[in-house]
Amino acid sequence: MSKLILTLFFVINTIVINAQIPFDCNGRMFRVLEQNYQTVLQEITIDQNASKFTTLQSFPEFRINGIAYNRVDNLIYGVLLQEPYALCRIDGNYQLEVLSELALPTDLSFVAGDIAPDGRHLVLFGFSPHKKQNILAKVDLQSPTYETTLSPISSISNTNILCADIAVHPTSYVLYGFDHREGRLITIDMNSMKIYNTTFPLLRNFSGNVPSLFFDH
């Protein structure tokens, strides 16, 4: 009996040690930034006067992007920019875990990502300035192998779209992005796999890109 109790204690203790600590997000916003050959995780706070970026953790030798907060398990998921691409996860203690290689085409950039509102999929937007077609990738976070589905998507104006980030609307499930090639907000229908890039007006004085998109409460 004592041996059984000791074994059970060891198993439970191991699970607790290895379990990831969830974030207490509650409206918090995060971003990753490549800086001095490493990636830093930052928290963004915005008030009426200014935006503040607080560095929480550094990840030497890792290039992390496409991060998104999962409100179901309260963890952050993202992509390691390497060949092959890999899925990673960051917990509330800012510890990085590499989960699995991802079958994503390496000739496309997958820096734009968000979690579907049901928490099941990490949705990634693939683009390249040199390719006409975009790719939408859905990584199943509940699959033991993180099964990834790739779907070609095209814009209604038949031009390629360059998005540095995407965001899924929490109630309508519409996927939004900002096309920094033309300088306008776009939407993506994840059922028809169509990009609507003529609905919103062009920003005439825009230059650069929009690296982060968020929805408020």
Coordinates of N, CA and C in Angstrom, one line a residue:
M1 N 0.8 -1.2 0.0 CA 0.0 0.0 0.0 C 0.9 1.3 0.0
S2 N 1.9 1.3 0.8 CA 2.8 2.4 0.9 C 3.5 2.7 -0.5
K3 N 3.8 1.6 -1.2 CA 4.5 1.7 -2.5 C 3.5 2.4 -3.5
L4 N 2.2 1.9 -3.4 CA 1.2 2.5 -4.3 C 1.0 4.0 -4.0
I5 N 0.9 4.3 -2.8 CA 0.8 5.7 -2.4 C 1.9 6.6 -2.9
L6 N 3.2 6.0 -2.7 CA 4.3 6.8 -3.1 C 4.4 6.9 -4.7
T7 N 4.0 5.9 -5.4 CA 3.9 6.0 -6.8 C 2.9 7.0 -7.3
L8 N 1.7 6.9 -6.7 CA 0.7 7.9 -7.0 C 1.1 9.3 -6.8
F9 N 1.8 9.5 -5.6 CA 2.3 10.9 -5.3 C 3.3 11.3 -6.4
F10 N 4.1 10.4 -6.8 CA 5.1 10.8 -7.8 C 4.5 11.2 -9.1
V11 N 3.4 10.4 -9.5 CA 2.7 10.7 -10.8 C 2.0 12.1 -10.7
I12 N 1.3 12.3 -9.6 CA 0.6 13.6 -9.4 C 1.6 14.7 -9.3
N13 N 2.7 14.6 -8.6 CA 3.7 15.6 -8.5 C 4.3 15.9 -9.8
T14 N 4.6 14.9 -10.6 CA 5.1 15.1 -11.9 C 4.2 15.9 -12.8
I15 N 2.9 15.6 -12.8 CA 1.9 16.3 -13.6 C 1.9 17.7 -13.2
V16 N 1.9 18.0 -11.9 CA 1.9 19.4 -11.4 C 3.1 20.2 -11.9
I17 N 4.3 19.5 -11.8 CA 5.5 20.2 -12.2 C 5.5 20.5 -13.7
N18 N 5.0 19.5 -14.5 CA 5.0 19.7 -15.9 C 3.9 20.5 -16.5
A19 N 2.8 20.7 -15.7 CA 1.7 21.4 -16.2 C 2.0 22.9 -16.4
Q20 N 1.5 23.4 -17.5 CA 1.7 24.8 -17.8 C 0.8 25.7 -17.0
I21 N 1.4 26.8 -16.6 CA 0.6 27.8 -15.8 C -0.1 28.7 -16.7
P22 N -1.5 28.8 -16.6 CA -2.2 29.7 -17.5 C -2.0 31.2 -17.2
F23 N -2.2 32.0 -18.2 CA -2.2 33.4 -18.1 C -3.5 33.9 -17.4
D24 N -3.3 35.0 -16.6 CA -4.5 35.7 -16.2 C -4.6 36.9 -17.1
C25 N -5.3 36.7 -18.3 CA -5.3 37.7 -19.3 C -6.2 38.9 -19.0
N26 N -7.5 38.6 -18.9 CA -8.5 39.6 -18.5 C -8.3 40.9 -19.2
G27 N -8.3 40.8 -20.5 CA -8.2 42.0 -21.3 C -6.8 42.5 -21.6
R28 N -5.8 41.7 -21.2 CA -4.4 42.1 -21.5 C -4.0 41.8 -22.9
M29 N -3.0 42.5 -23.4 CA -2.6 42.3 -24.8 C -1.1 42.1 -24.9
F30 N -0.7 41.2 -25.8 CA 0.7 40.8 -25.9 C 1.2 40.9 -27.3
R31 N 2.5 41.0 -27.5 CA 3.1 40.9 -28.8 C 4.5 40.3 -28.7
V32 N 5.0 39.8 -29.8 CA 6.4 39.4 -29.8 C 7.2 40.3 -30.8
L33 N 8.5 40.5 -30.5 CA 9.3 41.4 -31.3 C 10.7 40.8 -31.4
E34 N 11.2 40.7 -32.6 CA 12.6 40.3 -32.8 C 13.5 41.5 -32.5
Q35 N 14.5 41.2 -31.7 CA 15.3 42.3 -31.2 C 16.7 41.7 -30.8
N36 N 17.7 42.2 -31.4 CA 19.1 41.8 -31.1 C 19.3 40.3 -31.2
Y37 N 18.8 39.7 -32.3 CA 19.0 38.2 -32.5 C 18.2 37.4 -31.5
Q38 N 17.2 37.9 -30.9 CA 16.3 37.1 -30.1 C 14.9 37.6 -30.2
T39 N 13.9 36.9 -29.6 CA 12.5 37.3 -29.6 C 12.2 37.7 -28.2
V40 N 11.5 38.8 -28.0 CA 11.0 39.3 -26.7 C 9.5 39.2 -26.7
L41 N 9.0 38.8 -25.6 CA 7.5 38.9 -25.3 C 7.2 40.1 -24.6
Q42 N 6.3 40.9 -25.1 CA 5.9 42.2 -24.5 C 4.4 42.3 -24.2
E43 N 4.1 43.0 -23.1 CA 2.7 43.3 -22.8 C 2.5 44.7 -23.3
I44 N 1.3 44.9 -23.9 CA 0.9 46.3 -24.4 C -0.2 46.8 -23.5
T45 N 0.0 48.0 -23.1 CA -1.0 48.8 -22.3 C -1.2 50.1 -23.1
I46 N -2.5 50.4 -23.2 CA -2.9 51.6 -24.0 C -3.8 52.5 -23.2
D47 N -3.5 53.7 -23.0 CA -4.4 54.7 -22.4 C -4.7 55.8 -23.4
Q48 N -5.4 56.8 -23.0 CA -5.8 57.9 -23.9 C -4.6 58.7 -24.4
N49 N -3.5 58.6 -23.8 CA -2.4 59.5 -24.2 C -1.2 58.7 -24.9
A50 N -1.0 57.4 -24.6 CA 0.1 56.8 -25.1 C 0.0 55.2 -25.0
S51 N 0.9 54.6 -25.7 CA 1.0 53.1 -25.6 C 2.3 52.7 -24.9
K52 N 2.2 51.7 -24.1 CA 3.4 51.3 -23.3 C 3.7 49.8 -23.6
F53 N 5.0 49.5 -23.9 CA 5.4 48.2 -24.2 C 6.3 47.7 -23.1
T54 N 5.9 46.7 -22.3 CA 6.7 46.2 -21.2 C 7.2 44.8 -21.6
T55 N 8.6 44.6 -21.6 CA 9.2 43.3 -21.9 C 9.0 42.4 -20.7
L56 N 8.5 41.2 -21.0 CA 8.2 40.2 -20.0 C 9.2 39.0 -20.0
Q57 N 9.7 38.7 -21.2 CA 10.6 37.6 -21.3 C 11.4 37.7 -22.6
S58 N 12.6 37.1 -22.6 CA 13.4 37.1 -23.8 C 13.6 35.6 -24.2
F59 N 13.6 35.3 -25.4 CA 13.9 33.9 -25.9 C 15.0 33.9 -26.9
P60 N 16.3 33.8 -26.4 CA 17.5 33.8 -27.2 C 17.4 32.6 -28.3
E61 N 17.8 33.0 -29.5 CA 18.0 32.0 -30.6 C 16.6 31.5 -31.1
F62 N 15.5 32.1 -30.7 CA 14.2 31.7 -31.2 C 13.6 32.9 -32.0
R63 N 13.0 32.6 -33.1 CA 12.2 33.6 -33.9 C 10.8 33.2 -33.8
I64 N 10.0 33.9 -32.9 CA 8.6 33.6 -32.7 C 7.7 34.6 -33.3
N65 N 6.7 34.2 -34.0 CA 5.7 35.1 -34.5 C 4.4 34.5 -34.6
G66 N 3.4 35.2 -35.2 CA 2.0 34.6 -35.3 C 1.4 34.2 -34.0
I67 N 1.7 35.0 -32.9 CA 1.2 34.5 -31.6 C -0.3 34.9 -31.5
A68 N -1.0 34.1 -30.6 CA -2.4 34.4 -30.4 C -2.7 33.8 -29.0
Y69 N -3.6 34.5 -28.3 CA -4.0 34.1 -27.0 C -5.2 33.2 -27.1
N70 N -5.2 32.0 -26.4 CA -6.3 31.1 -26.5 C -7.1 31.3 -25.2
R71 N -8.3 31.9 -25.3 CA -9.1 32.1 -24.1 C -9.7 30.9 -23.5
V72 N -9.6 29.7 -24.1 CA -10.1 28.5 -23.6 C -9.2 27.9 -22.6
D73 N -7.9 27.8 -22.9 CA -6.9 27.2 -22.0 C -6.0 28.3 -21.4
N74 N -6.2 29.6 -21.8 CA -5.4 30.7 -21.2 C -3.9 30.6 -21.5
L75 N -3.5 30.1 -22.6 CA -2.1 30.0 -23.0 C -2.0 30.7 -24.4
I76 N -0.7 31.1 -24.7 CA -0.4 31.8 -25.9 C 0.2 30.8 -26.9
Y77 N -0.2 30.7 -28.1 CA 0.3 29.9 -29.2 C 1.0 30.7 -30.2
G78 N 2.0 30.1 -30.9 CA 2.6 30.9 -32.0 C 3.4 29.9 -32.9
V79 N 4.2 30.5 -33.8 CA 5.0 29.8 -34.8 C 6.4 30.2 -34.6
L80 N 7.3 29.1 -34.6 CA 8.7 29.3 -34.7 C 9.1 29.5 -36.2
L81 N 9.7 30.6 -36.5 CA 10.1 30.9 -37.9 C 11.4 30.2 -38.2
Q82 N 11.3 29.0 -38.7 CA 12.5 28.1 -39.0 C 12.1 27.2 -40.1
E83 N 13.0 26.3 -40.6 CA 12.7 25.3 -41.6 C 12.9 23.9 -40.9
P84 N 11.8 23.1 -40.8 CA 10.4 23.5 -41.0 C 9.8 24.3 -39.9
Y85 N 8.7 25.0 -40.2 CA 8.0 25.7 -39.2 C 7.6 24.8 -38.0
A86 N 7.5 25.4 -36.8 CA 7.1 24.6 -35.7 C 6.1 25.4 -34.8
L87 N 5.2 24.7 -34.2 CA 4.2 25.2 -33.3 C 4.8 25.3 -31.9
C88 N 4.6 26.5 -31.2 CA 5.1 26.7 -29.9 C 4.0 27.2 -29.0
R89 N 4.2 27.2 -27.7 CA 3.2 27.6 -26.7 C 4.0 28.3 -25.5
I90 N 3.4 29.4 -25.0 CA 4.0 30.2 -23.9 C 3.0 30.2 -22.8
D91 N 3.4 29.9 -21.6 CA 2.5 29.9 -20.4 C 2.6 31.2 -19.6
G92 N 1.9 31.2 -18.5 CA 1.8 32.4 -17.7 C 3.1 32.7 -16.9
N93 N 4.0 31.7 -16.9 CA 5.4 32.0 -16.3 C 6.3 32.4 -17.4
Y94 N 5.8 32.6 -18.7 CA 6.6 33.0 -19.8 C 7.6 31.9 -20.2
Q95 N 7.2 30.7 -20.0 CA 8.1 29.5 -20.4 C 7.6 29.1 -21.8
L96 N 8.6 28.8 -22.7 CA 8.3 28.4 -24.1 C 8.4 26.9 -24.2
E97 N 7.4 26.3 -24.9 CA 7.4 24.9 -25.1 C 7.2 24.7 -26.6
V98 N 8.1 23.9 -27.3 CA 8.0 23.6 -28.7 C 7.1 22.3 -28.8
L99 N 6.0 22.4 -29.5 CA 5.0 21.3 -29.5 C 5.2 20.4 -30.7
S100 N 5.3 20.9 -31.9 CA 5.3 20.0 -33.1 C 5.8 20.8 -34.3
E101 N 6.4 20.1 -35.2 CA 6.7 20.7 -36.5 C 5.3 20.9 -37.3
L102 N 5.3 22.0 -38.1 CA 4.1 22.3 -38.9 C 4.4 22.1 -40.4
A103 N 3.4 21.5 -41.0 CA 3.6 21.3 -42.5 C 3.1 22.5 -43.2
L104 N 3.9 23.6 -43.1 CA 3.6 24.9 -43.8 C 4.6 25.1 -44.9
P105 N 4.2 25.6 -46.0 CA 5.2 25.9 -47.1 C 6.2 27.0 -46.6
T106 N 7.4 26.7 -46.7 CA 8.5 27.6 -46.2 C 8.7 28.8 -47.2
D107 N 8.1 28.7 -48.4 CA 8.3 29.9 -49.3 C 7.2 31.0 -49.0
L108 N 6.4 30.8 -48.0 CA 5.4 31.8 -47.6 C 5.8 32.2 -46.1
S109 N 5.4 33.4 -45.8 CA 5.6 33.9 -44.5 C 4.3 33.7 -43.7
F110 N 4.4 33.1 -42.5 CA 3.3 32.9 -41.6 C 3.5 33.6 -40.3
V111 N 3.4 35.0 -40.3 CA 3.6 35.8 -39.2 C 2.3 36.3 -38.6
A112 N 1.2 36.1 -39.4 CA -0.1 36.6 -39.0 C -0.9 35.4 -38.4
G113 N -1.4 35.5 -37.2 CA -2.2 34.4 -36.6 C -3.2 34.9 -35.6
D114 N -4.2 34.0 -35.3 CA -5.1 34.3 -34.2 C -5.8 32.9 -33.9
I115 N -6.4 32.9 -32.7 CA -7.1 31.7 -32.3 C -8.5 31.8 -32.6
A116 N -9.2 30.8 -33.2 CA -10.6 30.8 -33.4 C -11.3 30.9 -32.0
P117 N -12.5 31.6 -32.0 CA -13.2 31.9 -30.7 C -13.5 30.6 -29.9
D118 N -13.6 29.4 -30.5 CA -13.9 28.2 -29.8 C -12.6 27.6 -29.2
G119 N -11.5 28.2 -29.5 CA -10.2 27.8 -28.9 C -9.6 26.5 -29.6
R120 N -10.2 26.0 -30.6 CA -9.7 24.8 -31.2 C -8.6 24.9 -32.2
H121 N -8.7 26.0 -33.0 CA -7.7 26.2 -34.1 C -6.9 27.4 -33.9
L122 N -5.6 27.3 -34.2 CA -4.7 28.4 -34.5 C -4.8 28.7 -36.0
V123 N -5.3 29.9 -36.4 CA -5.5 30.2 -37.8 C -4.3 31.1 -38.2
L124 N -3.7 30.7 -39.3 CA -2.5 31.4 -39.8 C -2.7 31.9 -41.2
F125 N -2.2 33.1 -41.5 CA -2.3 33.6 -42.9 C -0.9 33.6 -43.5
G126 N -0.8 32.9 -44.7 CA 0.4 32.9 -45.4 C 0.5 33.8 -46.6
F127 N 1.6 34.5 -46.7 CA 1.7 35.4 -47.9 C 3.1 35.5 -48.3
S128 N 3.3 36.0 -49.5 CA 4.6 36.4 -50.0 C 4.5 37.5 -51.1
P129 N 5.4 38.5 -51.1 CA 5.3 39.5 -52.1 C 5.5 39.0 -53.5
H130 N 6.0 37.8 -53.6 CA 6.3 37.2 -54.9 C 5.3 36.2 -55.4
K131 N 4.3 36.0 -54.6 CA 3.3 35.0 -55.0 C 1.9 35.6 -55.1
K132 N 1.1 35.2 -56.0 CA -0.2 35.9 -56.2 C -1.2 35.3 -55.2
Q133 N -1.1 34.0 -54.9 CA -2.1 33.4 -54.0 C -1.7 33.4 -52.6
N134 N -2.7 33.5 -51.7 CA -2.5 33.4 -50.2 C -2.9 32.0 -49.7
I135 N -2.4 31.6 -48.6 CA -2.8 30.4 -47.9 C -3.4 30.6 -46.5
L136 N -4.5 30.0 -46.2 CA -5.0 30.0 -44.8 C -4.8 28.6 -44.2
A137 N -4.0 28.6 -43.1 CA -3.7 27.4 -42.4 C -4.5 27.3 -41.1
K138 N -5.1 26.1 -40.8 CA -5.8 25.9 -39.5 C -5.1 24.8 -38.8
V139 N -4.5 25.1 -37.6 CA -3.8 24.1 -36.8 C -4.7 23.6 -35.7
D140 N -5.1 22.3 -35.7 CA -6.0 21.8 -34.8 C -5.2 21.6 -33.4
L141 N -5.5 22.4 -32.4 CA -4.8 22.4 -31.2 C -5.3 21.2 -30.3
Q142 N -6.4 20.6 -30.7 CA -6.9 19.4 -29.9 C -6.5 18.1 -30.5
S143 N -5.8 18.1 -31.7 CA -5.3 16.9 -32.3 C -4.0 16.6 -31.7
P144 N -3.7 15.3 -31.4 CA -2.4 14.9 -30.8 C -1.2 15.2 -31.7
T145 N -1.5 15.2 -33.0 CA -0.4 15.6 -34.0 C -0.5 17.0 -34.5
Y146 N -1.4 17.8 -33.9 CA -1.6 19.2 -34.4 C -1.9 19.2 -35.9
E147 N -2.8 18.4 -36.3 CA -3.2 18.3 -37.7 C -3.4 19.7 -38.3
T148 N -2.8 19.9 -39.5 CA -2.8 21.3 -40.1 C -3.5 21.2 -41.5
T149 N -4.5 22.0 -41.7 CA -5.2 22.1 -43.0 C -4.8 23.3 -43.7
L150 N -4.4 23.2 -45.0 CA -4.0 24.3 -45.8 C -5.1 24.6 -46.9
S151 N -5.5 25.8 -47.0 CA -6.6 26.2 -48.0 C -6.1 27.4 -48.8
P152 N -6.0 27.3 -50.1 CA -5.7 28.5 -50.9 C -6.9 29.5 -50.8
I153 N -6.5 30.7 -50.7 CA -7.5 31.8 -50.7 C -7.1 32.9 -51.6
S154 N -8.1 33.5 -52.2 CA -7.8 34.6 -53.2 C -8.7 35.8 -52.9
S155 N -8.2 36.9 -53.3 CA -9.0 38.2 -53.1 C -10.0 38.4 -54.3
I156 N -11.0 39.1 -54.0 CA -12.0 39.3 -55.1 C -11.5 40.3 -56.2
S157 N -10.4 41.0 -55.9 CA -9.8 41.8 -56.9 C -8.6 41.1 -57.6
N158 N -8.4 39.8 -57.2 CA -7.4 39.0 -57.9 C -6.0 39.5 -57.6
T159 N -5.7 40.1 -56.5 CA -4.3 40.5 -56.1 C -3.9 39.8 -54.9
N160 N -2.6 39.7 -54.7 CA -2.1 39.0 -53.4 C -2.2 40.0 -52.3
I161 N -2.4 39.5 -51.1 CA -2.6 40.3 -49.9 C -1.4 40.1 -48.9
L162 N -0.9 41.2 -48.4 CA 0.2 41.1 -47.4 C -0.3 41.6 -46.1
C163 N -0.4 40.6 -45.1 CA -0.9 41.0 -43.8 C 0.1 40.6 -42.8
A164 N 0.5 41.5 -41.9 CA 1.4 41.2 -40.8 C 0.7 40.7 -39.6
D165 N -0.6 40.8 -39.5 CA -1.4 40.2 -38.5 C -2.9 40.1 -38.9
I166 N -3.6 39.1 -38.2 CA -5.0 38.9 -38.4 C -5.7 38.8 -37.1
A167 N -7.0 39.0 -37.1 CA -7.8 38.9 -35.8 C -9.1 38.4 -36.1
V168 N -9.6 37.4 -35.4 CA -10.9 36.8 -35.6 C -11.9 37.6 -34.7
H169 N -13.0 38.1 -35.3 CA -14.0 38.8 -34.4 C -14.6 37.8 -33.5
P170 N -14.7 38.1 -32.2 CA -15.1 37.0 -31.2 C -16.6 36.6 -31.3
T171 N -17.4 37.4 -32.0 CA -18.8 37.0 -32.0 C -19.3 36.7 -33.5
S172 N -18.8 37.4 -34.4 CA -19.2 37.2 -35.8 C -18.3 36.1 -36.5
Y173 N -17.2 35.8 -36.0 CA -16.2 34.9 -36.5 C -15.6 35.4 -37.8
V174 N -15.8 36.6 -38.2 CA -15.2 37.2 -39.4 C -13.7 37.4 -39.1
L175 N -12.9 37.1 -40.1 CA -11.4 37.2 -39.9 C -11.0 38.5 -40.6
Y176 N -10.3 39.4 -39.8 CA -9.9 40.7 -40.3 C -8.4 40.7 -40.4
G177 N -7.9 41.5 -41.4 CA -6.5 41.7 -41.5 C -6.3 43.1 -42.1
F178 N -5.0 43.5 -42.2 CA -4.7 44.8 -42.8 C -3.7 44.6 -43.9
D179 N -4.1 44.9 -45.1 CA -3.2 44.7 -46.3 C -2.3 45.9 -46.4
H180 N -1.0 45.7 -46.0 CA -0.1 46.8 -46.1 C 0.5 47.0 -47.5
R181 N 0.1 46.2 -48.5 CA 0.5 46.4 -49.9 C -0.4 47.6 -50.4
E182 N -1.7 47.5 -50.1 CA -2.6 48.6 -50.6 C -2.9 49.6 -49.5
G183 N -2.8 49.2 -48.2 CA -3.1 50.1 -47.1 C -4.6 50.2 -46.8
R184 N -5.2 49.0 -46.6 CA -6.6 49.0 -46.2 C -6.9 47.8 -45.4
L185 N -8.0 47.9 -44.6 CA -8.6 46.8 -43.8 C -9.2 45.8 -44.8
I186 N -9.0 44.5 -44.5 CA -9.7 43.5 -45.4 C -10.4 42.5 -44.4
T187 N -11.3 41.7 -45.0 CA -11.9 40.6 -44.3 C -11.8 39.3 -45.1
I188 N -11.8 38.2 -44.4 CA -11.6 36.9 -45.0 C -12.8 36.0 -44.5
D189 N -13.5 35.4 -45.5 CA -14.6 34.5 -45.2 C -14.0 33.1 -45.2
M190 N -14.0 32.5 -44.0 CA -13.3 31.2 -43.8 C -14.1 30.1 -44.3
N191 N -15.4 30.3 -44.8 CA -16.2 29.3 -45.4 C -15.9 29.3 -46.9
S192 N -16.0 30.4 -47.5 CA -15.8 30.5 -49.0 C -14.4 30.6 -49.4
M193 N -13.5 30.9 -48.4 CA -12.1 31.2 -48.6 C -11.8 32.3 -49.6
K194 N -12.6 33.4 -49.4 CA -12.5 34.6 -50.2 C -12.0 35.7 -49.4
I195 N -11.1 36.5 -49.9 CA -10.6 37.8 -49.3 C -11.4 38.9 -49.9
Y196 N -12.0 39.7 -49.0 CA -12.8 40.9 -49.5 C -11.9 42.1 -49.2
N197 N -11.3 42.6 -50.2 CA -10.3 43.7 -50.1 C -10.7 45.0 -50.8
T198 N -12.0 45.2 -51.0 CA -12.4 46.4 -51.6 C -13.5 47.1 -50.8
T199 N -13.9 46.5 -49.7 CA -15.0 47.0 -48.9 C -14.6 48.3 -48.1
F200 N -13.4 48.3 -47.5 CA -13.0 49.4 -46.7 C -12.1 50.3 -47.5
P201 N -12.1 51.6 -47.1 CA -11.4 52.6 -47.9 C -9.9 52.5 -47.8
L202 N -9.2 53.0 -48.8 CA -7.7 53.1 -48.7 C -7.3 54.2 -47.7
L203 N -6.2 53.9 -47.0 CA -5.6 55.0 -46.2 C -4.6 55.7 -47.0
R204 N -4.9 56.9 -47.4 CA -4.1 57.6 -48.4 C -2.7 57.9 -47.9
N205 N -2.6 58.3 -46.7 CA -1.3 58.7 -46.2 C -0.6 57.6 -45.4
F206 N -1.0 56.3 -45.6 CA -0.4 55.2 -44.9 C 0.9 54.8 -45.5
S207 N 1.8 54.4 -44.6 CA 3.1 53.8 -45.0 C 3.5 52.8 -44.0
G208 N 4.2 51.8 -44.4 CA 4.7 50.7 -43.5 C 3.6 49.6 -43.4
N209 N 3.5 49.0 -42.2 CA 2.5 48.0 -42.0 C 1.9 48.1 -40.6
V210 N 0.9 47.3 -40.4 CA 0.2 47.2 -39.1 C 0.6 45.9 -38.5
P211 N 1.5 45.9 -37.5 CA 2.1 44.6 -37.0 C 1.1 43.9 -36.0
S212 N 0.1 44.5 -35.5 CA -0.8 43.9 -34.5 C -2.2 44.4 -34.7
L213 N -3.1 43.4 -34.6 CA -4.6 43.7 -34.6 C -5.2 43.1 -33.4
F214 N -6.1 43.9 -32.7 CA -6.8 43.4 -31.5 C -8.2 43.8 -31.6
F215 N -9.1 43.1 -31.0 CA -10.5 43.5 -30.7 C -10.6 43.9 -29.2
D216 N -11.3 44.9 -28.9 CA -11.5 45.3 -27.5 C -12.7 44.5 -27.0
H217 N -13.2 44.8 -25.7 CA -14.2 44.0 -25.1 C -15.5 44.0 -25.9

